[in-house]
Coordinates of C-alpha atoms in Angstrom, one line a residue:
M1176 CA -22.0 -39.8 -39.1
F1177 CA -21.4 -36.8 -36.9
P1178 CA -18.1 -35.0 -37.2
E1179 CA -15.8 -34.1 -34.3
K1180 CA -14.1 -30.7 -34.6
V1181 CA -10.4 -30.6 -34.0
R1182 CA -9.0 -27.2 -32.9
I1183 CA -5.8 -25.9 -34.4
G1184 CA -4.3 -22.7 -33.1
Q1185 CA -3.0 -19.9 -35.3
Q1186 CA 0.7 -19.4 -35.5
E1187 CA 0.4 -15.7 -34.7
N1188 CA -1.2 -16.4 -31.4
K1189 CA 1.8 -18.3 -30.0
A1190 CA 3.3 -15.1 -28.6
E1191 CA 0.7 -15.1 -25.8
L1192 CA 1.3 -18.8 -25.0
V1193 CA 4.3 -19.7 -22.8
N1194 CA 4.7 -23.4 -22.4
G1195 CA 1.0 -23.8 -23.3
I1196 CA -0.1 -21.3 -20.6
Y1197 CA -1.9 -18.1 -21.7
T1198 CA -0.1 -15.0 -20.5
G1199 CA -2.4 -12.3 -21.9
N1200 CA -5.3 -10.5 -20.4
K1201 CA -7.9 -13.1 -19.3
G1202 CA -10.8 -10.7 -18.8
P1203 CA -12.8 -10.0 -15.6
L1204 CA -12.2 -11.9 -12.4
F1205 CA -15.7 -13.2 -12.6
G1206 CA -16.6 -13.5 -16.3
A1207 CA -19.0 -15.2 -18.7
R1208 CA -17.2 -18.6 -18.4
H1209 CA -17.8 -18.6 -14.6
V1210 CA -21.5 -18.1 -15.1
Q1211 CA -21.6 -21.1 -17.4
I1212 CA -19.8 -23.3 -14.9
L1213 CA -22.1 -22.2 -12.1
L1214 CA -25.1 -23.0 -14.2
L1215 CA -23.7 -26.5 -14.9
S1216 CA -23.0 -27.0 -11.2
Y1217 CA -26.6 -25.9 -10.3
C1218 CA -28.0 -28.2 -13.0
V1219 CA -26.1 -31.2 -11.7
L1220 CA -27.4 -30.4 -8.2
I1221 CA -30.9 -30.5 -9.6
G1222 CA -30.3 -33.6 -11.6
I1223 CA -29.0 -35.6 -8.7
A1224 CA -31.6 -34.3 -6.3
T1225 CA -34.6 -35.1 -8.6
R1226 CA -33.1 -38.6 -9.4
G1227 CA -32.0 -39.6 -5.9
S1228 CA -34.7 -38.1 -3.7
F1229 CA -37.3 -40.6 -4.9
A1230 CA -35.5 -43.4 -3.0
V1231 CA -36.4 -41.6 0.3
Q1232 CA -39.8 -40.3 -0.9
I1233 CA -41.1 -43.7 -1.9
V1234 CA -40.4 -45.0 1.6
A1235 CA -42.8 -42.3 2.9
M1236 CA -45.2 -42.8 0.0
T1237 CA -45.6 -46.6 0.6
A1238 CA -45.5 -46.6 4.4
Q1239 CA -48.2 -48.5 6.3
N1240 CA -48.7 -45.4 8.5
S1241 CA -48.1 -41.8 7.4
S1242 CA -45.0 -40.1 8.7
S1243 CA -47.0 -36.8 8.7
S1244 CA -49.5 -35.7 11.2
N1245 CA -51.7 -34.4 8.4
P1246 CA -54.5 -36.9 7.8
D1247 CA -54.9 -35.7 4.2
I1248 CA -51.4 -36.9 3.2
P1249 CA -52.0 -40.1 1.2
T1250 CA -49.9 -43.3 1.5
Y1251 CA -49.9 -46.1 -1.0
Y1252 CA -49.0 -49.1 1.1
D1253 CA -50.6 -51.5 -1.4
W1254 CA -48.0 -50.7 -4.1
K1255 CA -46.1 -53.9 -5.0
N1256 CA -43.7 -52.5 -7.6
S1257 CA -41.6 -49.9 -5.8
N1258 CA -38.3 -51.2 -7.1
I1259 CA -39.6 -51.4 -10.7
I1260 CA -40.6 -47.7 -10.4
L1261 CA -37.1 -46.9 -9.1
S1262 CA -35.5 -48.8 -12.0
S1263 CA -37.8 -47.2 -14.6
F1264 CA -35.8 -43.9 -14.5
Y1265 CA -33.0 -45.6 -16.4
W1266 CA -35.0 -47.2 -19.1
L1267 CA -35.0 -44.1 -21.3
Y1268 CA -32.0 -42.5 -19.6
V1269 CA -29.7 -44.9 -21.5
V1270 CA -31.3 -43.8 -24.9
S1271 CA -30.8 -40.1 -24.3
N1272 CA -27.2 -40.7 -23.1
L1273 CA -26.4 -42.1 -26.6
V1274 CA -27.9 -39.3 -28.6
A1275 CA -27.2 -36.3 -26.5
A1276 CA -23.5 -35.6 -27.3
P1277 CA -23.7 -36.1 -31.1
L1278 CA -26.8 -33.9 -31.4
E1279 CA -25.4 -31.1 -29.3
K1280 CA -22.0 -31.2 -31.0
K1281 CA -23.8 -30.6 -34.4
F1282 CA -26.5 -28.2 -33.4
G1283 CA -25.3 -26.7 -30.1
P1284 CA -26.3 -27.7 -26.6
K1285 CA -28.5 -24.9 -25.2
W1286 CA -32.0 -25.8 -26.5
F1287 CA -31.6 -29.5 -26.2
F1288 CA -30.3 -29.1 -22.7
L1289 CA -33.0 -26.7 -21.6
G1290 CA -35.8 -28.8 -23.0
A1291 CA -34.5 -32.0 -21.5
I1292 CA -34.0 -30.6 -18.0
F1293 CA -37.4 -28.8 -18.1
L1294 CA -39.0 -32.2 -19.0
N1295 CA -37.2 -33.8 -16.0
C1296 CA -38.3 -31.1 -13.6
L1297 CA -41.9 -31.0 -14.9
A1298 CA -42.4 -34.8 -14.6
Y1299 CA -40.8 -34.8 -11.1
T1300 CA -43.0 -31.9 -9.9
L1301 CA -46.2 -33.5 -11.2
L1302 CA -45.5 -37.0 -9.9
P1303 CA -47.6 -36.6 -6.7
A1304 CA -50.6 -35.5 -8.7
I1305 CA -50.1 -38.2 -11.4
A1306 CA -49.6 -40.9 -8.7
A1307 CA -52.9 -39.9 -7.1
L1308 CA -54.8 -40.2 -10.4
F1309 CA -53.1 -43.2 -11.9
G1310 CA -51.4 -45.0 -9.1
E1311 CA -48.0 -46.7 -9.4
F1312 CA -48.2 -46.8 -13.2
G1313 CA -48.6 -43.0 -13.2
A1314 CA -45.5 -42.7 -11.0
L1315 CA -43.6 -45.1 -13.3
A1316 CA -44.5 -42.9 -16.3
C1317 CA -43.2 -39.8 -14.6
R1318 CA -39.9 -41.6 -13.8
L1319 CA -39.6 -42.6 -17.4
L1320 CA -39.9 -39.0 -18.6
Q1321 CA -37.4 -37.9 -15.9
G1322 CA -34.9 -40.4 -17.2
L1323 CA -35.4 -39.3 -20.8
G1324 CA -34.7 -35.7 -19.9
E1325 CA -31.8 -36.2 -17.4
G1326 CA -29.9 -38.5 -19.8
F1327 CA -28.8 -35.3 -21.5
M1328 CA -27.1 -33.9 -18.4
F1329 CA -23.7 -35.5 -18.2
P1330 CA -23.0 -35.7 -22.0
T1331 CA -24.0 -32.0 -22.2
Q1332 CA -21.6 -31.2 -19.4
Q1333 CA -18.8 -32.6 -21.6
V1334 CA -19.9 -30.5 -24.6
I1335 CA -20.2 -27.2 -22.6
L1336 CA -16.9 -27.7 -20.7
G1337 CA -15.2 -28.3 -24.1
Q1338 CA -16.4 -24.9 -25.2
W1339 CA -16.0 -22.8 -22.0
A1340 CA -13.3 -24.2 -19.7
P1341 CA -9.7 -23.2 -20.5
A1342 CA -7.2 -26.0 -20.0
E1343 CA -5.6 -24.3 -17.0
E1344 CA -9.0 -23.8 -15.2
R1345 CA -10.5 -27.2 -15.8
S1346 CA -9.6 -28.5 -12.4
R1347 CA -11.5 -25.6 -10.7
S1348 CA -14.4 -26.1 -13.1
I1349 CA -14.7 -29.8 -12.3
I1350 CA -14.5 -29.2 -8.6
A1351 CA -17.3 -26.6 -8.8
I1352 CA -19.5 -29.0 -10.8
N1353 CA -18.8 -32.0 -8.5
T1354 CA -19.7 -29.8 -5.6
G1355 CA -23.1 -29.4 -7.1
S1356 CA -23.4 -33.2 -7.5
T1357 CA -22.5 -33.7 -3.8
I1358 CA -24.9 -31.0 -2.5
G1359 CA -27.6 -32.4 -4.7
S1360 CA -27.0 -35.9 -3.2
M1361 CA -27.2 -34.5 0.3
L1362 CA -30.4 -32.5 -0.4
S1363 CA -32.0 -35.5 -2.0
S1364 CA -31.9 -37.1 1.4
I1365 CA -32.4 -34.2 3.8
I1366 CA -35.3 -32.4 2.1
P1367 CA -37.7 -35.4 1.7
G1368 CA -36.5 -36.9 5.0
Y1369 CA -37.5 -33.7 6.8
L1370 CA -40.6 -32.6 4.9
S1371 CA -42.2 -36.1 5.0
T1372 CA -42.5 -35.7 8.8
T1373 CA -44.1 -32.2 8.6
W1374 CA -47.7 -31.2 8.1
W1375 CA -47.0 -30.7 4.4
G1376 CA -45.9 -34.3 4.0
W1377 CA -44.0 -36.1 1.3
P1378 CA -45.6 -34.3 -1.7
S1379 CA -44.1 -31.0 -0.5
S1380 CA -40.6 -32.3 -1.1
F1381 CA -41.4 -32.8 -4.8
Y1382 CA -42.6 -29.2 -5.1
V1383 CA -39.6 -27.7 -3.3
I1384 CA -37.0 -29.6 -5.4
G1385 CA -39.1 -29.1 -8.5
A1386 CA -39.3 -25.4 -7.9
M1387 CA -35.5 -25.3 -7.6
G1388 CA -35.3 -27.1 -11.0
M1389 CA -37.7 -24.6 -12.6
L1390 CA -35.6 -21.7 -11.3
W1391 CA -32.5 -23.3 -13.0
C1392 CA -34.5 -23.4 -16.3
V1393 CA -35.2 -19.7 -16.1
L1394 CA -31.6 -18.9 -15.3
F1395 CA -30.3 -21.0 -18.1
L1396 CA -32.8 -19.6 -20.6
V1397 CA -31.5 -16.1 -19.7
F1398 CA -27.8 -16.7 -19.2
G1399 CA -26.9 -20.0 -20.9
R1400 CA -24.8 -19.8 -24.1
N1401 CA -23.4 -22.4 -26.5
S1402 CA -19.9 -21.0 -26.8
P1403 CA -17.9 -17.8 -26.3
A1404 CA -18.4 -16.9 -30.0
S1405 CA -22.2 -16.8 -29.4
H1406 CA -22.2 -14.8 -26.2
P1407 CA -23.3 -11.2 -26.8
K1408 CA -21.7 -9.6 -23.7
I1409 CA -18.5 -11.5 -23.2
T1410 CA -15.5 -9.2 -23.1
A1411 CA -13.0 -9.4 -26.0
E1412 CA -10.2 -10.3 -23.6
E1413 CA -12.0 -13.2 -22.0
K1414 CA -13.2 -14.4 -25.4
R1415 CA -9.7 -14.4 -26.8
Y1416 CA -8.4 -16.1 -23.7
I1417 CA -10.9 -19.0 -24.0
Q1418 CA -10.5 -19.4 -27.7
M1419 CA -6.7 -19.4 -27.7
S1420 CA -6.6 -21.8 -24.7
L1421 CA -8.9 -24.2 -26.5
N1422 CA -7.6 -23.5 -30.0
Q1423 CA -11.0 -22.5 -31.3
E1424 CA -9.9 -20.0 -33.9
H1425 CA -9.8 -22.5 -36.8
T1426 CA -11.3 -26.0 -37.1
T1427 CA -11.0 -29.0 -39.3
E1428 CA -13.3 -31.9 -39.3
V1429 CA -12.3 -35.5 -38.4
P1430 CA -14.9 -38.3 -38.5
I1431 CA -15.7 -40.1 -35.3
P1432 CA -13.8 -43.5 -35.5
L1433 CA -16.8 -45.6 -34.4
K1434 CA -15.4 -48.9 -35.7
E1435 CA -12.0 -48.4 -34.1
M1436 CA -13.6 -47.5 -30.8
A1437 CA -16.0 -50.4 -30.9
T1438 CA -13.2 -52.9 -31.4
S1439 CA -10.6 -51.3 -29.0
V1440 CA -9.8 -53.6 -26.1
P1441 CA -8.9 -50.6 -23.8
V1442 CA -12.2 -49.0 -24.6
L1443 CA -14.2 -52.2 -24.1
C1444 CA -12.6 -52.7 -20.7
N1445 CA -13.8 -49.2 -19.8
V1446 CA -17.3 -50.2 -20.8
V1447 CA -17.1 -53.3 -18.5
A1448 CA -15.8 -51.1 -15.7
Q1449 CA -18.7 -48.7 -16.3
I1450 CA -21.2 -51.5 -15.8
G1451 CA -19.8 -52.0 -12.3
I1452 CA -19.9 -48.3 -11.5
A1453 CA -23.5 -48.0 -12.8
W1454 CA -24.6 -50.9 -10.8
S1455 CA -23.0 -49.5 -7.6
N1456 CA -24.4 -46.0 -8.2
N1457 CA -27.9 -47.3 -8.8
M1458 CA -27.9 -49.4 -5.7
A1459 CA -26.8 -46.3 -3.7
L1460 CA -29.4 -44.0 -5.3
T1461 CA -32.3 -46.5 -5.1
E1462 CA -31.9 -49.1 -2.4
Y1463 CA -29.8 -48.0 0.5
A1464 CA -32.5 -45.7 1.9
S1465 CA -34.9 -48.7 1.9
Y1466 CA -32.4 -50.9 3.6
L1467 CA -31.9 -48.3 6.4
D1468 CA -35.7 -48.1 6.8
K1469 CA -36.7 -51.7 6.6
V1470 CA -33.7 -53.5 8.0
M1471 CA -31.9 -51.1 10.3
N1472 CA -35.2 -49.5 11.4
F1473 CA -34.2 -45.8 10.9
D1474 CA -37.2 -43.5 11.0
I1475 CA -37.8 -41.4 7.8
K1476 CA -36.3 -38.2 9.3
S1477 CA -33.1 -39.9 10.5
N1478 CA -33.0 -41.9 7.3
G1479 CA -32.8 -38.7 5.3
L1480 CA -30.2 -37.1 7.6
Y1481 CA -27.9 -40.0 7.8
S1482 CA -28.1 -40.7 4.1
A1483 CA -26.7 -37.3 3.5
I1484 CA -23.5 -37.9 5.5
P1485 CA -21.8 -40.4 3.0
P1486 CA -22.0 -38.0 0.0
G1487 CA -20.5 -35.2 2.1
M1488 CA -17.5 -37.4 3.1
A1489 CA -17.1 -38.5 -0.6
L1490 CA -16.7 -34.9 -1.6
I1491 CA -13.9 -34.4 0.9
A1492 CA -12.3 -37.7 -0.3
G1493 CA -12.5 -36.6 -3.9
L1494 CA -10.5 -33.5 -3.2
I1495 CA -7.8 -35.8 -1.9
F1496 CA -7.9 -38.7 -4.4
G1497 CA -7.8 -36.5 -7.5
P1498 CA -4.8 -34.4 -6.7
A1499 CA -3.0 -37.4 -5.2
S1500 CA -3.4 -39.3 -8.5
D1501 CA -2.2 -36.3 -10.5
Y1502 CA 0.8 -35.8 -8.2
A1503 CA 1.8 -39.5 -8.5
I1504 CA 1.7 -39.3 -12.3
M1505 CA 3.4 -35.9 -12.7
H1506 CA 6.2 -36.9 -10.4
N1507 CA 6.7 -40.3 -12.0
Y1508 CA 5.7 -42.3 -8.9
L1509 CA 3.1 -44.2 -11.0
S1510 CA 2.6 -44.4 -14.7
T1511 CA -0.7 -43.1 -16.0
V1512 CA -2.2 -46.6 -16.4
N1513 CA -1.0 -47.9 -13.1
S1514 CA -2.5 -44.9 -11.3
R1515 CA -5.9 -45.6 -13.0
R1516 CA -5.6 -49.3 -12.1
L1517 CA -4.7 -48.6 -8.5
F1518 CA -7.5 -46.1 -7.7
H1519 CA -10.1 -48.2 -9.5
L1520 CA -9.1 -51.3 -7.6
I1521 CA -9.1 -49.5 -4.3
G1522 CA -12.6 -48.3 -5.1
G1523 CA -13.9 -51.6 -6.2
T1524 CA -12.4 -53.5 -3.3
G1525 CA -13.6 -50.9 -0.8
I1526 CA -17.2 -51.0 -2.1
S1527 CA -17.3 -54.8 -2.2
I1528 CA -16.0 -55.4 1.3
S1529 CA -18.2 -52.6 2.8
I1530 CA -21.4 -53.7 1.2
V1531 CA -21.0 -57.4 2.2
S1532 CA -20.1 -56.3 5.8
L1533 CA -23.3 -54.1 5.8
S1534 CA -25.5 -57.2 5.3
F1535 CA -24.1 -58.8 8.5
L1536 CA -25.2 -56.0 10.9
D1537 CA -28.2 -55.9 13.1
Q1538 CA -30.4 -53.0 14.3
S1539 CA -28.2 -52.3 17.3
Q1540 CA -25.3 -51.4 15.0
K1541 CA -26.9 -48.3 13.3
Y1542 CA -23.7 -46.2 13.5
M1543 CA -21.6 -49.0 12.1
A1544 CA -24.1 -49.1 9.1
I1545 CA -23.5 -45.4 8.5
L1546 CA -19.8 -45.8 8.7
L1547 CA -19.9 -48.6 6.1
M1548 CA -22.0 -46.4 3.9
V1549 CA -19.4 -43.7 4.2
C1550 CA -16.8 -46.3 3.1
I1551 CA -18.9 -47.2 0.1
Y1552 CA -19.3 -43.6 -1.1
V1553 CA -15.6 -42.8 -0.4
S1554 CA -14.6 -45.8 -2.4
Q1555 CA -16.9 -44.7 -5.3
S1556 CA -15.0 -41.4 -5.2
A1557 CA -11.7 -43.3 -5.6
M1558 CA -13.1 -45.1 -8.6
A1559 CA -13.7 -41.8 -10.3
C1560 CA -9.9 -41.6 -10.6
G1561 CA -9.9 -44.9 -12.5
N1562 CA -11.8 -45.8 -15.6
V1563 CA -13.7 -42.5 -16.1
T1564 CA -10.5 -40.6 -16.3
N1565 CA -8.9 -43.3 -18.4
M1566 CA -11.3 -42.6 -21.2
I1567 CA -9.6 -39.2 -21.6
D1568 CA -6.2 -40.9 -21.5
L1569 CA -7.2 -43.1 -24.5
S1570 CA -8.8 -40.3 -26.5
P1571 CA -8.9 -36.7 -25.3
R1572 CA -10.7 -35.8 -28.5
F1573 CA -13.5 -38.4 -28.3
A1574 CA -13.8 -38.9 -24.5
G1575 CA -17.3 -37.5 -24.5
I1576 CA -18.5 -40.0 -27.1
I1577 CA -16.8 -42.9 -25.3
F1578 CA -18.3 -41.8 -22.0
G1579 CA -21.8 -41.4 -23.4
S1580 CA -21.7 -44.8 -25.0
S1581 CA -20.1 -46.5 -22.0
N1582 CA -22.6 -45.0 -19.6
A1583 CA -25.5 -46.0 -21.8
V1584 CA -24.3 -49.7 -21.8
G1585 CA -23.5 -49.5 -18.1
Q1586 CA -26.9 -48.0 -17.2
S1587 CA -28.8 -50.5 -19.4
I1588 CA -27.4 -53.2 -17.2
G1589 CA -27.3 -51.2 -14.0
L1590 CA -31.0 -50.6 -14.2
F1591 CA -31.5 -54.2 -13.2
A1592 CA -30.1 -53.5 -9.7
P1593 CA -33.4 -52.4 -8.2
I1594 CA -35.2 -55.1 -10.2
L1595 CA -32.9 -57.7 -8.6
V1596 CA -34.0 -56.4 -5.2
Q1597 CA -37.6 -56.7 -6.3
L1598 CA -37.1 -60.3 -7.2
I1599 CA -35.0 -61.5 -4.3
V1600 CA -36.2 -59.3 -1.4
T1601 CA -39.7 -60.5 -0.9
H1602 CA -39.7 -59.5 2.8
E1603 CA -38.1 -56.1 3.1
S1604 CA -37.1 -56.6 6.7
D1605 CA -35.3 -59.9 6.1
I1606 CA -31.6 -59.2 6.2
T1607 CA -30.7 -62.6 4.8
Q1608 CA -32.4 -61.7 1.5
W1609 CA -30.6 -58.4 1.4
R1610 CA -27.4 -60.2 2.0
I1611 CA -27.9 -62.2 -1.2
V1612 CA -28.4 -58.9 -3.1
F1613 CA -25.3 -57.3 -1.6
I1614 CA -23.1 -60.3 -2.3
I1615 CA -24.2 -60.4 -5.9
T1616 CA -23.5 -56.6 -6.1
A1617 CA -20.1 -57.0 -4.6
G1618 CA -19.3 -59.8 -7.1
I1619 CA -20.3 -57.6 -10.1
I1620 CA -18.3 -54.6 -8.8
M1621 CA -15.2 -56.6 -8.0
G1622 CA -15.4 -58.6 -11.3
T1623 CA -15.7 -55.6 -13.5
S1624 CA -12.8 -53.9 -11.6
I1625 CA -10.5 -56.9 -12.2
V1626 CA -11.3 -56.8 -15.9
F1627 CA -10.3 -53.1 -16.0
V1628 CA -7.1 -53.7 -14.1
I1629 CA -6.0 -56.5 -16.5
F1630 CA -6.9 -54.8 -19.8
A1631 CA -6.5 -51.1 -19.2
S1632 CA -4.1 -48.9 -21.2
G1633 CA -2.8 -45.4 -20.5
D1634 CA -1.7 -44.7 -24.0
R1635 CA -3.5 -42.3 -26.4
Q1636 CA -5.0 -44.5 -29.1
P1637 CA -3.9 -44.1 -32.8
W1638 CA -7.5 -43.5 -34.0
D1639 CA -7.8 -40.4 -31.7
G1640 CA -6.2 -38.4 -34.6
P1641 CA -3.2 -36.1 -34.7
A1642 CA -2.0 -34.3 -31.5
D1643 CA -0.7 -30.8 -31.6
P1644 CA 3.1 -31.3 -32.0
N1645 CA 3.8 -27.8 -30.4
E1646 CA 1.9 -28.6 -27.2
P1647 CA 4.3 -29.3 -24.3
Y1648 CA 4.1 -32.6 -22.5
S1649 CA 3.1 -31.0 -19.2
V1650 CA 0.1 -29.4 -20.8
R1651 CA -1.0 -32.6 -22.4
Q1652 CA -0.8 -34.3 -19.0
K1653 CA -2.9 -31.5 -17.5
K1654 CA -5.6 -32.0 -20.1
I1655 CA -6.0 -35.6 -19.1
S1656 CA -5.5 -35.2 -15.3
V1657 CA -8.0 -36.5 -12.8
I1658 CA -9.2 -33.2 -11.7
S1659 CA -9.4 -31.5 -15.1
M1660 CA -11.7 -34.1 -16.8
T1661 CA -14.0 -33.0 -19.6

C-alpha cells in the first residue's frame, strides 16, 4: 500500500496568506518552477509526436509506390498487420499507467520519468532500422517499448505539478502543458507528411522527431528536479512561495482508499467515460490519417498538413471551453456536476454526429472531411471539461491515482479501436466498411457519455480525507477548476 501525503500548513505562515492567496515575495519573474513546467510541456510535445506520427508514417511505409523520389527508400506494401502494429503501442502503455504514479510518489519522479521517456525515444528512433531487419514484427516490438515508456508521461505530469505548481498558477501551467500537446499533435502530422515526400523519405521523420526527444532527455537530466526542496539553486523566496501555497511544510500520511474508490459509483462512471475518450483518441491518433489517404484520396503531404489543422483548432477551443465552464460554476449559472455533465455531453454528441457524417462523404468533399475532423477534435476538447476534471471534484487528493487507473482501463479497451478496423476494413478504400467502424465508434462514445451524465457527482467524496477547514471556498473551487487541473 502506497501512502498519499496530505499537506498541512503551519499556523505561523498564515500571515502571508490572504484569502488563500500568497502575498509575499514570489521570487524571480522566471524561476525554477517555470523551468519544470516548460520541461513538462516539451515532454508532452515529444510524447504526442512519437505516438501520433506513426499513423502518418505507416501510410508511407506500406504504400505500393514510394512517395519519395529516392529509390533507396524502402516500402513494405506486403505488410498485413498495420492496424495491429498501431494498436500494440497501448498493450504495455496501460500497465505503466497503473504503476507510474504510486512509484513516483514514493521514490520521486525524476529517474523513472527520464528512463521511461528515453526508452520511448530510443525505440522510436530505431524503428526504421528494426523494421528493415525484422519486418512488421520488429516494428511491433518497437511500438510495445514506446508504449511501456510513454505510459509514465501523464501520471508523472500529475505528480510534478503537485510539487511545483502553486494553486494560483495552475491555470497557466496547464495551458502551457496543453500547448505542448497540441503542437506535438500538429508536428506528428506535418513532419512525416512533408519528409516522406523528400529525398530523405519517411525514415528521416523518425530521426528528426527522435532527436527532439533525445534533446529533451538531456535537458531534463540537467534541469529536472523532483521538488522545490531538492532543487539546489532555487531562491529562498520562490521555494517558500511554492511550499506555502501547496502546504508542503509538514506532512501526515493517509492510506490510499482503494476499496472505497473501487466501489464508488461516481468513480466508476468516470472509468466508463474514460473508455469512450480513450476509444475516440485512439481512433484519432491511429486511423484518421489512413481514412484520409485510402478513402478521401489525400496525398501523403496534404494528409500531414490537413491532419494538423484539427488539433490547432482544438487548442483555441480549449482556451474557450475551460474558462467558460469555470465562469459558469463560479457565478452559479451551473452547479459543478451539471457543468461537467453539459460539456461531456456536448463533446460526446459532437464527436458521434461528426464521425458518422464523415463516413457518408465522397472524394469530392475533401474540405467537408477536414471540417468534420475539426468538429471531432473541438468536441474532444469540450469533453476535457467533463469527466477528467470531475475526477478532481470527487477527490482533489487522489485524482492522480483515479486518473491513472481510469486511463489504464480505458486504454485497455481503447486499444481495440485499430484492431476493429483491422477486422472490419478488409478493403481500405471501401467507405461502407469504414462506415461500420465509425458507427460502432459513435455508439461507444455516445453510450459512455450517457452513463457519465446519469451517474456523475460533483461532491467531494468522504473517503478523500479531511479538507483544510481554514481554506476559503473560492480557493477550493480554484483547485478543482477546469483550467487548473492537476
